[in-house]
Coordinates of C-alpha atoms and ligand atoms in Angstrom, one line a residue:
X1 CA -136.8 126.8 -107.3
X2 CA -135.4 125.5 -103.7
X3 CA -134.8 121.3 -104.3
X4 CA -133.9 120.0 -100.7
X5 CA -133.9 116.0 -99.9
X6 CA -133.4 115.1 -95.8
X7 CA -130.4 112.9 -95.1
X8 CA -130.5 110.6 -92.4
X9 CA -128.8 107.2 -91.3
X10 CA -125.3 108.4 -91.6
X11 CA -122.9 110.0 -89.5
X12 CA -119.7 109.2 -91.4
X13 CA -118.2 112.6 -92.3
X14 CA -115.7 111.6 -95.2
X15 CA -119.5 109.4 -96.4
X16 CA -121.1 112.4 -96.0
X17 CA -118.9 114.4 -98.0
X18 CA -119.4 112.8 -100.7
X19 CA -122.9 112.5 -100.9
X20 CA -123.5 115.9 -99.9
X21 CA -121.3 116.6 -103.5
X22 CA -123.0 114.4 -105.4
X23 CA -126.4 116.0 -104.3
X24 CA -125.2 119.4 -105.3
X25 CA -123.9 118.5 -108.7
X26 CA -127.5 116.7 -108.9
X27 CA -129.2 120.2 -108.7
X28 CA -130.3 120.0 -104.9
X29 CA -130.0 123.3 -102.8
X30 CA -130.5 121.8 -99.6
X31 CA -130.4 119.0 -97.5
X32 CA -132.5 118.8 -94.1
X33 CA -130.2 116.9 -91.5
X34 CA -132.1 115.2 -88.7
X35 CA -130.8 116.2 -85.3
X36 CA -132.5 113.4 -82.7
X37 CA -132.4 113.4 -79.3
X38 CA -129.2 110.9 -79.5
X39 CA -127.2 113.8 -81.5
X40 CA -127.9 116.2 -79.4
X41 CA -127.0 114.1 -76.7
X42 CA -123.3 111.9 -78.4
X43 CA -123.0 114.0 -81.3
X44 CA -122.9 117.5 -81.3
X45 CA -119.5 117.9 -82.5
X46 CA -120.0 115.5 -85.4
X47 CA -123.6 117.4 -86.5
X48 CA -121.4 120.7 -86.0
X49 CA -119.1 119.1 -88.9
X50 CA -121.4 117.8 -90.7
X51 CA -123.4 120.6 -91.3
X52 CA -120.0 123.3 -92.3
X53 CA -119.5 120.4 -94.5
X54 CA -122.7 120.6 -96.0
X55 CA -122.9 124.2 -96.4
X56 CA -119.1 124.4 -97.9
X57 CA -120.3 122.0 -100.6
X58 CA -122.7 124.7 -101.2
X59 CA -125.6 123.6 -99.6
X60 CA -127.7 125.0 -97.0
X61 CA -128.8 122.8 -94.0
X62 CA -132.4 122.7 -92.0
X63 CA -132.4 120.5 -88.8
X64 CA -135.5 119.3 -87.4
X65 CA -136.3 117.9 -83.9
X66 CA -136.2 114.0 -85.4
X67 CA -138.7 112.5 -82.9
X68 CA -137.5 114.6 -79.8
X69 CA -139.9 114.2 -77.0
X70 CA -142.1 111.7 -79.1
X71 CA -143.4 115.5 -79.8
X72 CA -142.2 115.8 -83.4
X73 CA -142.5 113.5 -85.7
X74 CA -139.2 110.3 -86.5
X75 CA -138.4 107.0 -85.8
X76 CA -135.6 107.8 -83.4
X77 CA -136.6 106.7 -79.6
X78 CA -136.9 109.4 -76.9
X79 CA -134.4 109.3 -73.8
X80 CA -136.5 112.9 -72.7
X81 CA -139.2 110.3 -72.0
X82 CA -138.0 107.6 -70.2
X83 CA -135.9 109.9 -67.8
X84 CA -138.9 112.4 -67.6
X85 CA -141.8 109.7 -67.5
X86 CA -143.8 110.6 -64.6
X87 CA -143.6 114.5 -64.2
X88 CA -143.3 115.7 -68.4
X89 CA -144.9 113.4 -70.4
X90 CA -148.7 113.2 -71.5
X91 CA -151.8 112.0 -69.3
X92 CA -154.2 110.1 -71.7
X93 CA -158.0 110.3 -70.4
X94 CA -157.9 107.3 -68.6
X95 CA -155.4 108.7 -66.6
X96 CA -152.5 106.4 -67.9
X97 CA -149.1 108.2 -69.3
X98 CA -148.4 107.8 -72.5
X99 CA -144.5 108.2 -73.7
X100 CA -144.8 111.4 -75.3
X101 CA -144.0 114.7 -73.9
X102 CA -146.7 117.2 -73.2
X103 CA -145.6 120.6 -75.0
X104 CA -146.8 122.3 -71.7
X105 CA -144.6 120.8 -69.7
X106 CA -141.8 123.2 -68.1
X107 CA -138.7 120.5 -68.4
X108 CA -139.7 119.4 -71.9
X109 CA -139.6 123.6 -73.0
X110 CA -136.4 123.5 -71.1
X111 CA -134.9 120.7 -73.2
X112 CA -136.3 122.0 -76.3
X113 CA -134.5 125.1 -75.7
X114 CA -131.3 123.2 -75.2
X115 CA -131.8 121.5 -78.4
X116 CA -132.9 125.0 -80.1
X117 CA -129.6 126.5 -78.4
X118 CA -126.8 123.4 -79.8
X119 CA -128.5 123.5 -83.7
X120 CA -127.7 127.4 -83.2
X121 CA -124.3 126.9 -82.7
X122 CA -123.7 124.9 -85.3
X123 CA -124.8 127.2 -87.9
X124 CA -127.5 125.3 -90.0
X125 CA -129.6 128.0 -91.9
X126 CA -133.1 127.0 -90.7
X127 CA -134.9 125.0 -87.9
X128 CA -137.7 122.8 -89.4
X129 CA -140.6 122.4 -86.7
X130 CA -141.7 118.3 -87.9
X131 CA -145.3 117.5 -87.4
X132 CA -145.5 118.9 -83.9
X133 CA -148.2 116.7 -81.7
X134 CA -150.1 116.2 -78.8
X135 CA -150.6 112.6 -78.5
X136 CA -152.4 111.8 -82.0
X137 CA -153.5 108.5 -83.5
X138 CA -151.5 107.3 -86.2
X139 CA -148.2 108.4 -84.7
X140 CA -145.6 106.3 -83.0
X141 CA -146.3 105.7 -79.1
X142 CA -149.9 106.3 -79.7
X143 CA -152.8 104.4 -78.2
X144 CA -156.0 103.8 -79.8
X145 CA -159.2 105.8 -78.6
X146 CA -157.4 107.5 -76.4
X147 CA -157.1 111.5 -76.1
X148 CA -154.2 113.2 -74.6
X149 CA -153.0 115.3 -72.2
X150 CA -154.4 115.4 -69.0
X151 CA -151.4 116.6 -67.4
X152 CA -151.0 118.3 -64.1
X153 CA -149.6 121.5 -66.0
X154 CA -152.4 121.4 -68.5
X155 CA -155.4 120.9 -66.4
X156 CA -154.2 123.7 -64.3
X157 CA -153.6 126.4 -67.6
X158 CA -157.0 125.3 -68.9
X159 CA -158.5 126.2 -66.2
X160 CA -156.9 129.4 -65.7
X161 CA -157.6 129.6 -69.8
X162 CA -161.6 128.8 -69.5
X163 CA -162.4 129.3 -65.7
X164 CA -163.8 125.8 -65.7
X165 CA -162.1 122.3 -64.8
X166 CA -160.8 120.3 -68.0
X167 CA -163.7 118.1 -69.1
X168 CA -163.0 113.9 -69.8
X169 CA -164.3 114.5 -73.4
X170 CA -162.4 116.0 -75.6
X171 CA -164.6 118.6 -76.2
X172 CA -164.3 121.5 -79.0
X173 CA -163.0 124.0 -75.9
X174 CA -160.3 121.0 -75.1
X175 CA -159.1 120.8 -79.1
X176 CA -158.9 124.8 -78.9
X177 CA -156.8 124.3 -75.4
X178 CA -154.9 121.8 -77.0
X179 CA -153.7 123.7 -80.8
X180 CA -153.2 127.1 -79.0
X181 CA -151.3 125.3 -76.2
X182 CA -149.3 123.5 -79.6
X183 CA -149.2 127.7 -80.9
X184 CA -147.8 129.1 -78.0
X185 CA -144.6 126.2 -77.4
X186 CA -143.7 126.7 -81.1
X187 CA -144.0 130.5 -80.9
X188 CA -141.6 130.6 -77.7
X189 CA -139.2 128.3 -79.9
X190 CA -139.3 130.0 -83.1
X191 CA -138.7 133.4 -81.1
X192 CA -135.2 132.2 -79.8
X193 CA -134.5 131.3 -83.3
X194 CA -135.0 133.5 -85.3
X195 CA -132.9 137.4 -84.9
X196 CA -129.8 136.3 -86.9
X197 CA -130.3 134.5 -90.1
X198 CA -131.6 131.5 -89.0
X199 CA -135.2 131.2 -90.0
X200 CA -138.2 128.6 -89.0
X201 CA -140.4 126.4 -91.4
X202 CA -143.6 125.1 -89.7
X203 CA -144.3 121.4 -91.2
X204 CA -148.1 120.7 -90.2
X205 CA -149.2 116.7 -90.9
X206 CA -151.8 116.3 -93.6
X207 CA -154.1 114.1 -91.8
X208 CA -157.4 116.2 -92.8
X209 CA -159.0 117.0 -95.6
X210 CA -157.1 119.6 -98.2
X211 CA -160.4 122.0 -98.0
X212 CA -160.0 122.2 -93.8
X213 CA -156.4 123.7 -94.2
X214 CA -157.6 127.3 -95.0
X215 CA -159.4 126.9 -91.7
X216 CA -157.4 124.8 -89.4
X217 CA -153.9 126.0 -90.3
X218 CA -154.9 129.6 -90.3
X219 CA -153.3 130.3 -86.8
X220 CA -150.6 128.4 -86.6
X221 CA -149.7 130.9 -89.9
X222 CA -150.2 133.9 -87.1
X223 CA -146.5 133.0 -85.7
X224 CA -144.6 135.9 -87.3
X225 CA -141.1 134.1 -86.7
X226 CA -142.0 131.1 -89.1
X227 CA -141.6 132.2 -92.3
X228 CA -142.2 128.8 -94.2
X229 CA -145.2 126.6 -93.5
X230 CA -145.0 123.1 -95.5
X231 CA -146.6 120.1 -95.9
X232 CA -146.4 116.5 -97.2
X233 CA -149.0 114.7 -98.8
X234 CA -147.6 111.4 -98.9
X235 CA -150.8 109.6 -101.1
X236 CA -149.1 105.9 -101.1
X237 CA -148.5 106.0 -97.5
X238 CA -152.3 107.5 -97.0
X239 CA -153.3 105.5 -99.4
X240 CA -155.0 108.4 -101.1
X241 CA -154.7 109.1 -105.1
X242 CA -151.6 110.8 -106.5
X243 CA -153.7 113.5 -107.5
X244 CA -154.8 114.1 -103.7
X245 CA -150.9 116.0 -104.4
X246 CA -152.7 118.8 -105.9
X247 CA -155.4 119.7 -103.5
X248 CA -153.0 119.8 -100.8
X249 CA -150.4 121.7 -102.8
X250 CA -153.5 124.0 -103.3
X251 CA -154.6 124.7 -100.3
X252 CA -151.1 125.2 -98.9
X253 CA -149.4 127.8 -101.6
X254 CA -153.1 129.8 -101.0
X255 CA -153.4 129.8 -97.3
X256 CA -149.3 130.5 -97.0
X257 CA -149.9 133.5 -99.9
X258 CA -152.4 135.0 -98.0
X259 CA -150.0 135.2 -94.5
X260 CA -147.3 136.5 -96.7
X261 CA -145.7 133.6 -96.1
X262 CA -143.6 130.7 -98.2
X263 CA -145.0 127.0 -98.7
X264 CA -142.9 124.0 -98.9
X265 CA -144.3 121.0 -100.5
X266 CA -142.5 117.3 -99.4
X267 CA -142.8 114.4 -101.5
X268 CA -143.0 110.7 -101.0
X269 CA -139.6 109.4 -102.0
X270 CA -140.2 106.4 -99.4
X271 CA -142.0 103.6 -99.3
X272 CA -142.9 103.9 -102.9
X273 CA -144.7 100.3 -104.2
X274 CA -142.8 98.7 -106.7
X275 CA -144.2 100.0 -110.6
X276 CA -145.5 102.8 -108.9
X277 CA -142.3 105.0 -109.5
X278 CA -143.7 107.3 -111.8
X279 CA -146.1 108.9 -109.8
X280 CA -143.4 110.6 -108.0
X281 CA -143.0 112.7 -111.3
X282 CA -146.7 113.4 -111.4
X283 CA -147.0 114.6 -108.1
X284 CA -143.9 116.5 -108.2
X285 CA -145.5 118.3 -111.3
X286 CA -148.7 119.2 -109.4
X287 CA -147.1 120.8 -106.8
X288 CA -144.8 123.0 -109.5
X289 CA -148.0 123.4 -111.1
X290 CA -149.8 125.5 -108.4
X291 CA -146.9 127.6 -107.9
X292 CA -144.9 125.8 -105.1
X293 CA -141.1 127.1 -105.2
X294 CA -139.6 124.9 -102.6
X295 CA -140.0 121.4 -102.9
X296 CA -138.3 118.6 -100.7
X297 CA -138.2 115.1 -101.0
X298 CA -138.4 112.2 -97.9
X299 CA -135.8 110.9 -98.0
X300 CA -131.9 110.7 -99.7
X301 CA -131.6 107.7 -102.0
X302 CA -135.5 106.6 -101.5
X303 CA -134.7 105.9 -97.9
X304 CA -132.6 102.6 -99.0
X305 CA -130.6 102.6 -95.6
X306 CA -134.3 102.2 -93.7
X307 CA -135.6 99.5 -94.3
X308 CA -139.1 100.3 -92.5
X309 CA -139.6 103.0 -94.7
X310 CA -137.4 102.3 -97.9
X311 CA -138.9 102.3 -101.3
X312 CA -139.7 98.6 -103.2
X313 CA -137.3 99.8 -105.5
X314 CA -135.3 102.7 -104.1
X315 CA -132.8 103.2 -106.7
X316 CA -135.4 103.4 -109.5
X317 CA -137.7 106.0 -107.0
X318 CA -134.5 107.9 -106.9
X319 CA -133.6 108.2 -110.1
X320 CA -137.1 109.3 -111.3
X321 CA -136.7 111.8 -108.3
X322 CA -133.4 113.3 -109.8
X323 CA -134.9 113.3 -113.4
X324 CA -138.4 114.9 -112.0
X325 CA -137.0 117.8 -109.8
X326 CA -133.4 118.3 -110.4
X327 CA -132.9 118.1 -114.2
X328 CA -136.5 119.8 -115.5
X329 CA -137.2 122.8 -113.2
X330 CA -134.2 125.9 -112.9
X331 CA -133.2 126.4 -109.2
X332 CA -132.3 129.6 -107.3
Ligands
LIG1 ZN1 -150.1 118.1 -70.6

């Protein structure tokens, strides 16, 4: 069993340290540091640190893109976007620009090589793609009934792609456009990755129905350099049942099986309502229960040093995560 929690908030190495110790005596494997924009940007030799630190507790260390671009998912705010407003970042169908880079964009594939480039050097054993998006309702910098991207760059591949002009509807042709487009950036990413030992998990958001997965995920599965596609059905934040956890732990562990691939399930360790706790065990024990091997939790301590997305009660959400996943299940 792989236990990993992400750590975010902190950039204080002797802090750190000691956290990263105390997860590892907890039973946790891993820990997935966020690398945002501003990292890349102030911190690189600190995140270098921070991450041999990590993995000379004993640990090893994913990094995800934390809100880079406004692309993948996190809080942190985008300086890509601001300095790239006008030529990278999405056209929504009333031709305004929305502060989220398009994936098709060549500068924004240049900067996410950059980013791909500095995690490489510091040695962190996996890249963690994070809810990867063309402009989407429900995600930050999103407007409502809007569709996204009318670029320059991607009304000119579309129609190279479907020898027609890109309609104003967002038509079935456009949504094919727009997740192979999605395919093809994270493809070109994961290739530069992967050849040592680094390797690529794909995190896909669970906004659709657990029986659509088989069928909507299928291709992203077809990118042969991610070798871990995950998922997180966060049922307080969707508002959904805590048994919701097992459909989507399903669907996940049998559509990953059947690319040969591993599934990650994340749990909600944030925002948890006050009594609620509990359910963190349950839904834990779902995902165990269809055969998941890897499970991660959002985030270190029930997110107590956000307080946008801490728990009611994050020291009781944490230690009912510790006693659920760490002290029950025997880790590899
Ligand atoms: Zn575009």
């Amino acid at each position: 069993m792989q236990i990993g929690v992400s750590y975010f908030g902190n950039r204080i190495l002797k802090h750190i340290k000691s956290d990263m110790k105390d997860l590892k005596q907890k039973g946790f494997t891993f820990v997935l540091h966020t690398y945002s924009e501003f990292d890349l940007m102030f911190r690189k030799g600190t995140m270098n640190d921070i991450i041999k630190a990590t993995q000379d507790i004993g640990l090893k260390v994913e990094c995800n893109p934390w809100g880079v671009g406004n692309v993948f998912g996190g809080e942190p705010f985008s300086q890509f976007v601001n300095l790239n407003y006008s030529d990278s970042c999405q056209v929504l169908d009333d031709g305004n620009i929305v502060p989220i880079a398009c994936p098709n964009s060549p500068k924004f594939n240049d900067f996410m090589n950059r980013w791909v480039d500095s995690v490489l050097e510091s040695g962190a054993d996996r890249i963690f793609w994070d809810e990867p998006h063309f402009h989407e309702q429900g995600f930050l910098a999103s407007v409502p009934n809007r569709w996204g991207c009318r670029c320059k760059y991607c009304k000119s591949k579309f129609e190279e792609e479907f020898n027609k002009p890109m309609p104003l509807d967002e038509t079935d042709d456009v949504k094919l456009f727009k997740k192979n487009s999605m395919i093809h950036f994270l493809e070109k990413l994961s290739n530069r990755v992967v050849g040592g030992d680094v390797r690529v998990t794909l995190y896909l958001n669970p906004n659709l129905p657990a029986e659509k997965i088989s069928r909507e995920w299928n291709k992203y599965c077809e990118i042969e350099s991610v070798d871990t596609i995950a998922t997180g059905p966060y049922w307080q934040w969707e508002k959904k049942s805590v048994e919701s956890v097992a459909d989507y732990s399903k669907a996940l562990f049998e559509l990953a099986l059947k690319h040969k691939k591993k599934s990650q399930i994340w749990i909600q360790g944030f925002k948890i309502t006050d009594g609620k706790e509990g359910e963190i065990t349950e839904a834990i024990n779902y995902a165990i229960n269809v055969g998941i091997e890897n499970i991660a939790v959002w985030g270190y301590e029930g997110a107590a040093q956000e307080s946008w997305v801490a728990c009611d009660n994050p020291k009781l959400a944490w230690e009912v995560i510790v006693k659920s996943i760490c002290n029950s299940h025997p880790r590899n």
